Amino acid sequence: MTTGIEYDDFLDLEYEPRDDDLVCEFTIDPADGMTMEAAASRVASESSNGTWAALAVDEDELTDLGATAYMIGNDDRISVAYPAALFEAGSMAQILSCIAGNIMGMKAVDSIRLEDCYWPETVVDGFPGPQFGTSVASEKLDAGDRPVLATVPKPKVGLSTDAHVQIAEDAWRGGVDLLKDDENLTDQPFNPFEERVSRSLAKAEELTEETGEKKDYLVNVTAETEEMIRRAEFVHEHGGGFVMVDVVTCGWSAVQTLREHCEDMDLAIHAHRAMHAAFDRMDHHGVSMRVIAQVARLCGVDHIHTGTAGLGKLANEDTPGINAWLKSDLYDCTDVLPVASGGLHPGVTDALIDALGTDIAIQAGGGIHGHPDGTEAGARALRQSVEATMQDVPLAEYAEDHAELATALEKWGAETPR
Ligand SMILES: O=C(COP(=O)(O)O)[C@H](O)[C@H](O)COP(=O)(O)O
Ligand SMILES: [Mg+2]
């Protein structure tokens, strides 16, 4: 006996999602002449098992994996439920090819944005999730209850290895926990990977000894996948506890492979999100940062950049909401430490912690190295701004007997750079 598959089969406003459905919320703008219902059913169809033409299939030869558009809101939002059996366990590439694949370009909608996902346990269980998450603050570092502090040397590329290591030393001595490579610093001749990593990690050990606080390094291992694994092994062999990867430009399959190897080496993964804005910057089309963060958590990164709640130099989606999701219960999946970065300096630390809490990493590049008295003073100023905020003392008051903070406040005040 044959069964028909056509668009109407993918819309059922009475449908109640099952516990093991993956539910996705989209904002859509139907094309001219297309109703919300018609557009919604086409989205559900193309992202699961339908196509533009009606099909007749032998029932005995078909597992019905059709999605159901079951809710159409007043605000151009629709909800689509996908049966868990549609998805290959543990393959983020396959999941995204369904829920954020062809539908992003279909003519039935003028625009479509994947806003949010509700992940069922069956799908989450296919992924490893993070190894450490927020616990890095005490398990791998000595940050305790305060935010983890990190800095990226600036200029972001072009510094020699000597200059890079000197900046690292100054920043660690001044009070940051982590040195971080920038997103486009990998293995270039002016500062080759192996020399940079071996010398910086040796310096981290010295500074750990000197300061009595664990110092470590977010090493950018971004590369073609096999080379990336080789670089992660190099970090491990030289005593590093972290790697950094540009998750969007590398792709999720590479991240999944890296995560697998990091398990054996006890390395935490710091996710830089360069290029995320190509997907999430437009509020009517693409994939939200919220979903990108969800995907990153399932794939197993321990930290991810989620923005500054509007206090930095880059456009941000809902940072507090995304951070709350990263720390929320998700079956047995470990949480993720959110990283605030991009245009931060000591003068905004109080507002930042007020907006995002203390369970974050604060990363400042220009806001440390641009300090009039240099990197060490800049790092001290950032650390002082955190101490003040943790003790509930206004920054200006704390600055009265903390010279580095006073100089930073004089230079930047509480401005939000552009
Ligand atoms: O280099 C920096 C910040 O440098 P600086 O502190 O000098 O601005 C990071 O790449 C951005 O934070 C990325 O943005 P986001 O964190 O939003 O992904
Ligand atoms: Mg950067």
XYZ file of C-alpha atoms and ligand atoms in Angstrom:
437
model
C 0.000 0.000 0.000
C 1.300 3.450 -0.797
C 1.162 6.523 1.385
C 1.238 10.137 0.177
C 3.634 12.787 1.472
C 2.605 16.328 0.755
C 2.831 19.694 2.441
C -0.404 19.365 4.414
C 1.068 16.392 6.225
C 3.545 18.657 7.973
C 1.072 21.014 9.666
C -1.022 19.961 12.649
C -2.043 22.706 15.033
C -3.474 20.107 17.441
C -0.178 18.235 17.761
C 1.405 18.033 21.198
C 5.171 17.473 21.070
C 6.419 14.251 22.595
C 9.150 14.232 25.236
C 11.671 12.945 22.745
C 10.850 15.416 19.948
C 13.437 18.066 19.165
C 11.420 21.285 19.118
C 12.649 24.299 17.151
C 11.297 27.818 17.179
C 11.693 29.869 14.030
C 10.815 33.421 13.090
C 9.587 33.398 9.504
C 8.459 35.943 6.963
C 6.364 34.108 4.354
C 6.933 34.999 0.714
C 4.303 37.067 -1.127
C 1.086 35.145 -1.534
C 2.072 32.492 1.014
C 0.136 32.167 4.289
C 1.930 31.486 7.586
C 0.377 28.019 7.582
C 1.624 27.222 4.087
C 5.108 28.548 4.825
C 5.268 26.707 8.168
C 4.343 23.384 6.594
C 6.990 23.894 3.904
C 9.618 24.588 6.569
C 8.673 21.391 8.447
C 8.604 19.425 5.219
C 11.944 20.521 3.734
C 13.759 20.197 7.068
C 12.584 16.610 7.608
C 11.453 14.200 4.882
C 9.418 16.220 2.362
C 10.149 17.987 -0.881
C 8.355 20.357 -3.283
C 6.465 17.546 -5.062
C 3.871 15.206 -3.572
C 5.329 11.715 -3.234
C 3.816 8.266 -3.228
C 5.870 5.760 -1.223
C 5.365 2.111 -0.344
C 4.328 2.167 3.339
C 6.361 -0.959 4.138
C 9.483 0.726 2.827
C 9.183 3.965 4.780
C 9.843 5.041 8.356
C 7.836 8.209 8.737
C 10.242 10.855 9.981
C 8.148 13.879 9.081
C 8.338 16.978 11.283
C 5.215 18.778 12.437
C 4.661 22.536 12.451
C 2.304 22.692 15.432
C 2.250 26.269 16.574
C 1.908 29.557 14.755
C 2.244 32.568 17.026
C 1.160 36.171 16.490
C 4.743 37.383 16.317
C 5.835 35.481 13.169
C 7.104 32.664 15.382
C 6.406 29.075 14.510
C 7.284 25.902 16.389
C 8.245 22.698 14.658
C 8.610 19.293 16.351
C 11.099 16.791 14.903
C 10.989 13.091 15.786
C 14.232 12.028 17.483
C 14.617 9.167 14.994
C 15.258 11.739 12.261
C 18.671 12.394 13.785
C 21.893 10.421 13.764
C 23.150 10.140 17.328
C 26.074 12.443 18.010
C 26.292 14.087 14.588
C 25.865 17.836 14.880
C 26.498 18.209 11.151
C 23.528 15.964 10.377
C 21.234 17.710 12.873
C 22.064 21.150 11.486
C 21.557 19.940 7.920
C 17.963 19.259 8.988
C 16.999 22.137 11.258
C 19.156 24.880 9.731
C 19.802 23.472 6.265
C 17.937 24.000 2.969
C 15.186 25.924 4.749
C 17.522 28.907 5.182
C 17.324 29.495 1.425
C 13.837 28.338 0.465
C 11.749 30.701 -1.651
C 8.601 29.992 0.378
C 9.958 32.393 2.992
C 11.562 35.782 2.475
C 13.528 35.180 5.660
C 13.768 32.612 8.416
C 15.693 32.573 11.688
C 16.231 29.583 13.948
C 15.728 31.208 17.344
C 15.717 28.451 19.953
C 15.786 24.692 20.397
C 14.451 22.371 23.101
C 16.769 19.392 23.090
C 15.356 16.029 24.173
C 17.430 13.679 26.313
C 17.759 11.165 23.471
C 19.532 13.734 21.299
C 21.612 15.265 24.120
C 22.793 11.810 25.190
C 24.452 11.324 21.804
C 26.923 14.102 22.626
C 29.730 14.232 25.184
C 29.041 17.780 26.440
C 31.834 19.715 28.200
C 34.448 18.026 30.364
C 34.877 20.852 32.876
C 32.536 23.787 32.194
C 32.305 26.357 35.000
C 34.399 24.122 37.268
C 37.574 25.277 35.443
C 37.570 28.277 37.801
C 38.558 26.080 40.730
C 39.594 22.796 39.125
C 42.095 24.175 36.652
C 42.642 27.674 38.042
C 42.615 29.478 41.379
C 39.842 31.960 40.575
C 37.475 30.613 43.269
C 34.239 32.640 43.306
C 35.457 35.579 41.274
C 35.290 35.771 37.471
C 38.138 34.066 35.631
C 40.353 36.776 34.097
C 41.952 36.461 30.682
C 43.840 38.662 28.276
C 44.664 38.544 24.597
C 47.906 40.291 23.567
C 47.377 43.177 21.169
C 48.134 43.896 18.361
C 46.373 40.604 17.676
C 48.848 39.535 15.000
C 52.363 40.698 14.155
C 54.019 40.588 17.571
C 57.232 38.574 17.718
C 57.403 35.600 20.040
C 59.681 37.593 22.373
C 57.125 40.387 22.640
C 54.274 37.903 23.065
C 55.997 36.116 25.942
C 56.873 39.422 27.618
C 53.236 40.526 27.464
C 52.186 37.169 28.895
C 54.606 37.552 31.801
C 53.426 41.084 32.563
C 49.752 40.157 32.387
C 50.102 37.081 34.596
C 52.134 39.032 37.147
C 49.507 41.771 37.106
C 46.769 39.298 38.058
C 45.078 37.589 35.111
C 44.662 33.822 35.171
C 44.791 33.139 31.469
C 46.703 34.312 28.453
C 44.657 33.898 25.277
C 45.694 33.775 21.638
C 43.630 35.887 19.320
C 41.304 34.277 16.794
C 43.617 34.874 13.828
C 46.905 34.042 15.541
C 47.725 30.420 14.738
C 51.077 29.446 13.188
C 52.506 32.354 11.229
C 56.214 33.030 10.649
C 56.367 36.146 12.861
C 55.276 34.069 15.897
C 55.452 30.333 15.137
C 53.145 28.019 17.052
C 55.617 25.652 18.671
C 58.040 28.302 19.851
C 55.235 30.514 21.159
C 53.524 27.689 23.001
C 56.605 26.109 24.554
C 58.015 29.426 25.738
C 54.685 30.821 26.966
C 53.836 27.660 28.899
C 57.297 27.619 30.491
C 56.667 31.226 31.524
C 53.233 30.285 32.897
C 54.916 27.745 35.149
C 57.377 30.366 36.408
C 54.590 32.827 37.128
C 52.483 30.181 38.866
C 55.431 29.615 41.174
C 56.051 33.329 41.671
C 52.444 34.384 42.322
C 51.143 31.232 44.006
C 48.173 31.288 41.598
C 47.704 28.864 38.731
C 48.470 30.578 35.407
C 47.556 28.962 32.107
C 47.214 29.682 28.427
C 44.300 29.405 25.948
C 46.305 28.214 22.971
C 44.675 28.718 19.579
C 44.965 25.328 17.871
C 42.630 26.288 15.006
C 43.751 24.484 11.817
C 42.745 21.664 9.488
C 41.445 18.910 11.807
C 44.421 16.546 11.926
C 46.849 19.414 12.358
C 44.594 20.819 15.076
C 44.799 17.540 16.995
C 48.573 17.526 16.591
C 48.698 21.053 18.036
C 46.483 20.046 20.960
C 48.889 17.188 21.691
C 51.768 19.653 21.630
C 49.971 21.819 24.209
C 49.400 18.785 26.414
C 53.022 17.613 26.109
C 54.166 21.060 27.236
C 51.968 21.115 30.333
C 49.088 23.303 29.092
C 45.570 22.751 30.422
C 43.549 24.515 27.700
C 43.171 24.827 23.966
C 41.243 27.463 22.078
C 39.413 26.876 18.810
C 37.503 29.086 16.388
C 34.425 26.879 16.452
C 32.414 28.456 13.655
C 35.202 28.731 11.100
C 36.528 25.229 11.946
C 33.093 23.618 11.853
C 31.301 21.456 14.393
C 32.659 18.123 13.169
C 36.194 19.368 13.788
C 35.119 20.566 17.229
C 33.638 17.156 17.981
C 36.886 15.456 16.959
C 38.910 17.866 19.086
C 36.616 17.236 22.050
C 37.206 13.503 21.760
C 40.980 13.945 21.819
C 40.849 16.485 24.645
C 39.162 13.919 26.877
C 42.297 11.760 26.798
C 44.546 14.752 27.433
C 42.434 16.439 30.122
C 42.408 19.665 28.094
C 39.595 22.198 28.473
C 38.290 23.822 25.285
C 37.841 27.574 24.933
C 35.492 28.395 22.039
C 36.066 31.622 20.133
C 33.027 32.386 17.973
C 34.582 34.448 15.149
C 32.118 34.547 12.201
C 29.083 33.838 14.392
C 27.647 37.203 13.398
C 27.325 36.013 9.780
C 24.576 33.743 11.151
C 23.143 35.657 14.078
C 23.531 39.393 13.521
C 20.302 39.895 11.590
C 17.296 39.570 13.825
C 15.074 38.197 11.050
C 17.316 35.664 9.313
C 19.929 33.025 10.129
C 20.671 31.135 13.330
C 20.585 32.841 16.723
C 23.623 33.024 19.007
C 21.467 31.214 21.534
C 21.311 28.175 19.242
C 25.016 28.452 18.344
C 25.791 28.366 22.083
C 23.528 25.334 22.536
C 25.292 23.511 19.713
C 28.682 24.387 21.230
C 27.644 22.988 24.617
C 26.484 19.692 23.132
C 29.707 19.398 21.120
C 31.602 19.816 24.365
C 33.322 23.186 24.644
C 34.078 24.353 28.188
C 33.990 28.115 27.546
C 32.292 30.134 24.837
C 32.137 33.840 24.068
C 28.580 35.102 24.494
C 29.061 38.861 24.496
C 29.115 41.655 27.044
C 25.436 42.511 27.582
C 26.026 45.527 25.359
C 28.923 46.938 27.423
C 31.644 46.172 24.842
C 32.581 47.003 21.255
C 30.543 44.351 19.429
C 26.842 43.863 18.812
C 25.302 41.340 21.214
C 22.222 39.197 21.369
C 20.644 38.462 24.766
C 23.853 37.700 26.737
C 22.172 37.074 30.146
C 19.615 34.714 28.576
C 22.267 32.759 26.677
C 24.480 32.532 29.770
C 21.554 31.265 31.846
C 20.931 28.564 29.232
C 24.611 27.522 29.253
C 24.406 26.991 33.008
C 20.940 25.454 33.100
C 20.221 21.784 33.797
C 20.396 19.683 30.661
C 20.071 16.053 31.759
C 23.645 14.878 32.480
C 25.324 17.498 30.299
C 27.951 19.652 32.069
C 27.500 23.444 32.031
C 29.646 25.960 30.123
C 31.557 28.988 31.396
C 30.444 32.043 29.385
C 33.144 34.494 28.306
C 32.524 38.238 28.157
C 34.921 39.908 25.761
C 35.262 42.612 23.147
C 36.019 46.191 24.175
C 36.008 45.550 27.937
C 38.113 47.565 30.419
C 38.202 48.016 34.203
C 35.689 50.876 34.139
C 32.812 48.604 33.102
C 33.537 45.645 35.402
C 30.888 46.669 37.953
C 28.157 46.989 35.312
C 29.288 43.750 33.653
C 29.144 41.712 36.859
C 25.851 43.368 37.708
C 24.435 42.187 34.368
C 26.077 38.740 34.173
C 27.106 37.680 37.683
C 30.485 36.369 38.785
C 30.315 32.937 37.167
C 31.890 34.175 33.930
C 35.283 34.764 32.369
C 36.186 38.383 31.661
C 38.574 38.793 28.757
C 40.208 42.131 28.034
C 42.801 42.900 25.355
C 42.901 46.621 24.608
C 41.440 47.271 28.062
C 44.647 45.886 29.620
C 47.424 46.601 27.102
C 46.066 50.088 26.362
C 46.575 51.118 30.014
C 48.827 54.221 30.067
C 51.335 52.412 32.320
C 51.436 49.216 30.299
C 50.263 45.642 30.488
C 51.134 44.788 34.094
C 49.406 47.903 35.381
C 46.454 47.173 33.090
C 46.106 43.666 34.482
C 46.316 45.017 38.036
C 43.623 47.559 37.243
C 41.287 44.862 35.931
C 41.918 42.667 38.952
C 41.317 45.629 41.272
C 38.034 46.426 39.519
C 36.913 42.851 40.138
C 37.974 42.978 43.800
C 36.061 46.232 44.270
C 32.929 44.811 42.684
C 33.146 41.564 44.668
C 33.423 43.632 47.868
C 30.552 45.883 46.785
C 32.787 48.963 46.848
C 32.211 51.564 44.087
C 35.089 51.570 41.578
C 35.871 55.255 42.165
C 36.155 54.655 45.923
C 38.405 51.611 45.489
C 40.551 53.640 43.102
C 41.388 56.095 45.890
C 44.060 53.697 47.138
C 44.569 51.569 44.005
C 46.653 53.625 41.587
C 46.361 51.350 38.545
C 42.577 51.358 38.722
C 42.579 55.130 39.209
C 44.617 55.594 36.008
C 42.308 53.242 34.040
C 39.214 55.096 35.245
C 40.799 58.410 34.326
C 41.469 57.124 30.811
C 38.256 55.274 30.025
C 35.708 56.167 32.697
C 32.719 53.864 32.181
C 32.597 54.320 28.413
C 31.398 51.644 25.999
C 33.804 51.682 23.021
C 32.825 51.223 19.367
O 40.001 40.060 20.594
C 38.953 40.141 21.153
C 38.711 41.177 22.144
O 39.758 42.146 22.170
P 39.572 43.521 22.968
O 39.464 43.165 24.431
O 40.811 44.333 22.679
O 38.341 44.183 22.441
C 37.929 39.072 20.864
O 38.255 38.445 19.654
C 36.540 39.579 20.785
O 36.104 39.700 22.095
C 35.559 38.651 20.095
O 34.259 39.051 20.266
P 33.158 38.221 21.046
O 33.661 37.947 22.420
O 31.945 39.096 21.040
O 32.951 36.976 20.273
Mg 39.992 38.686 19.131
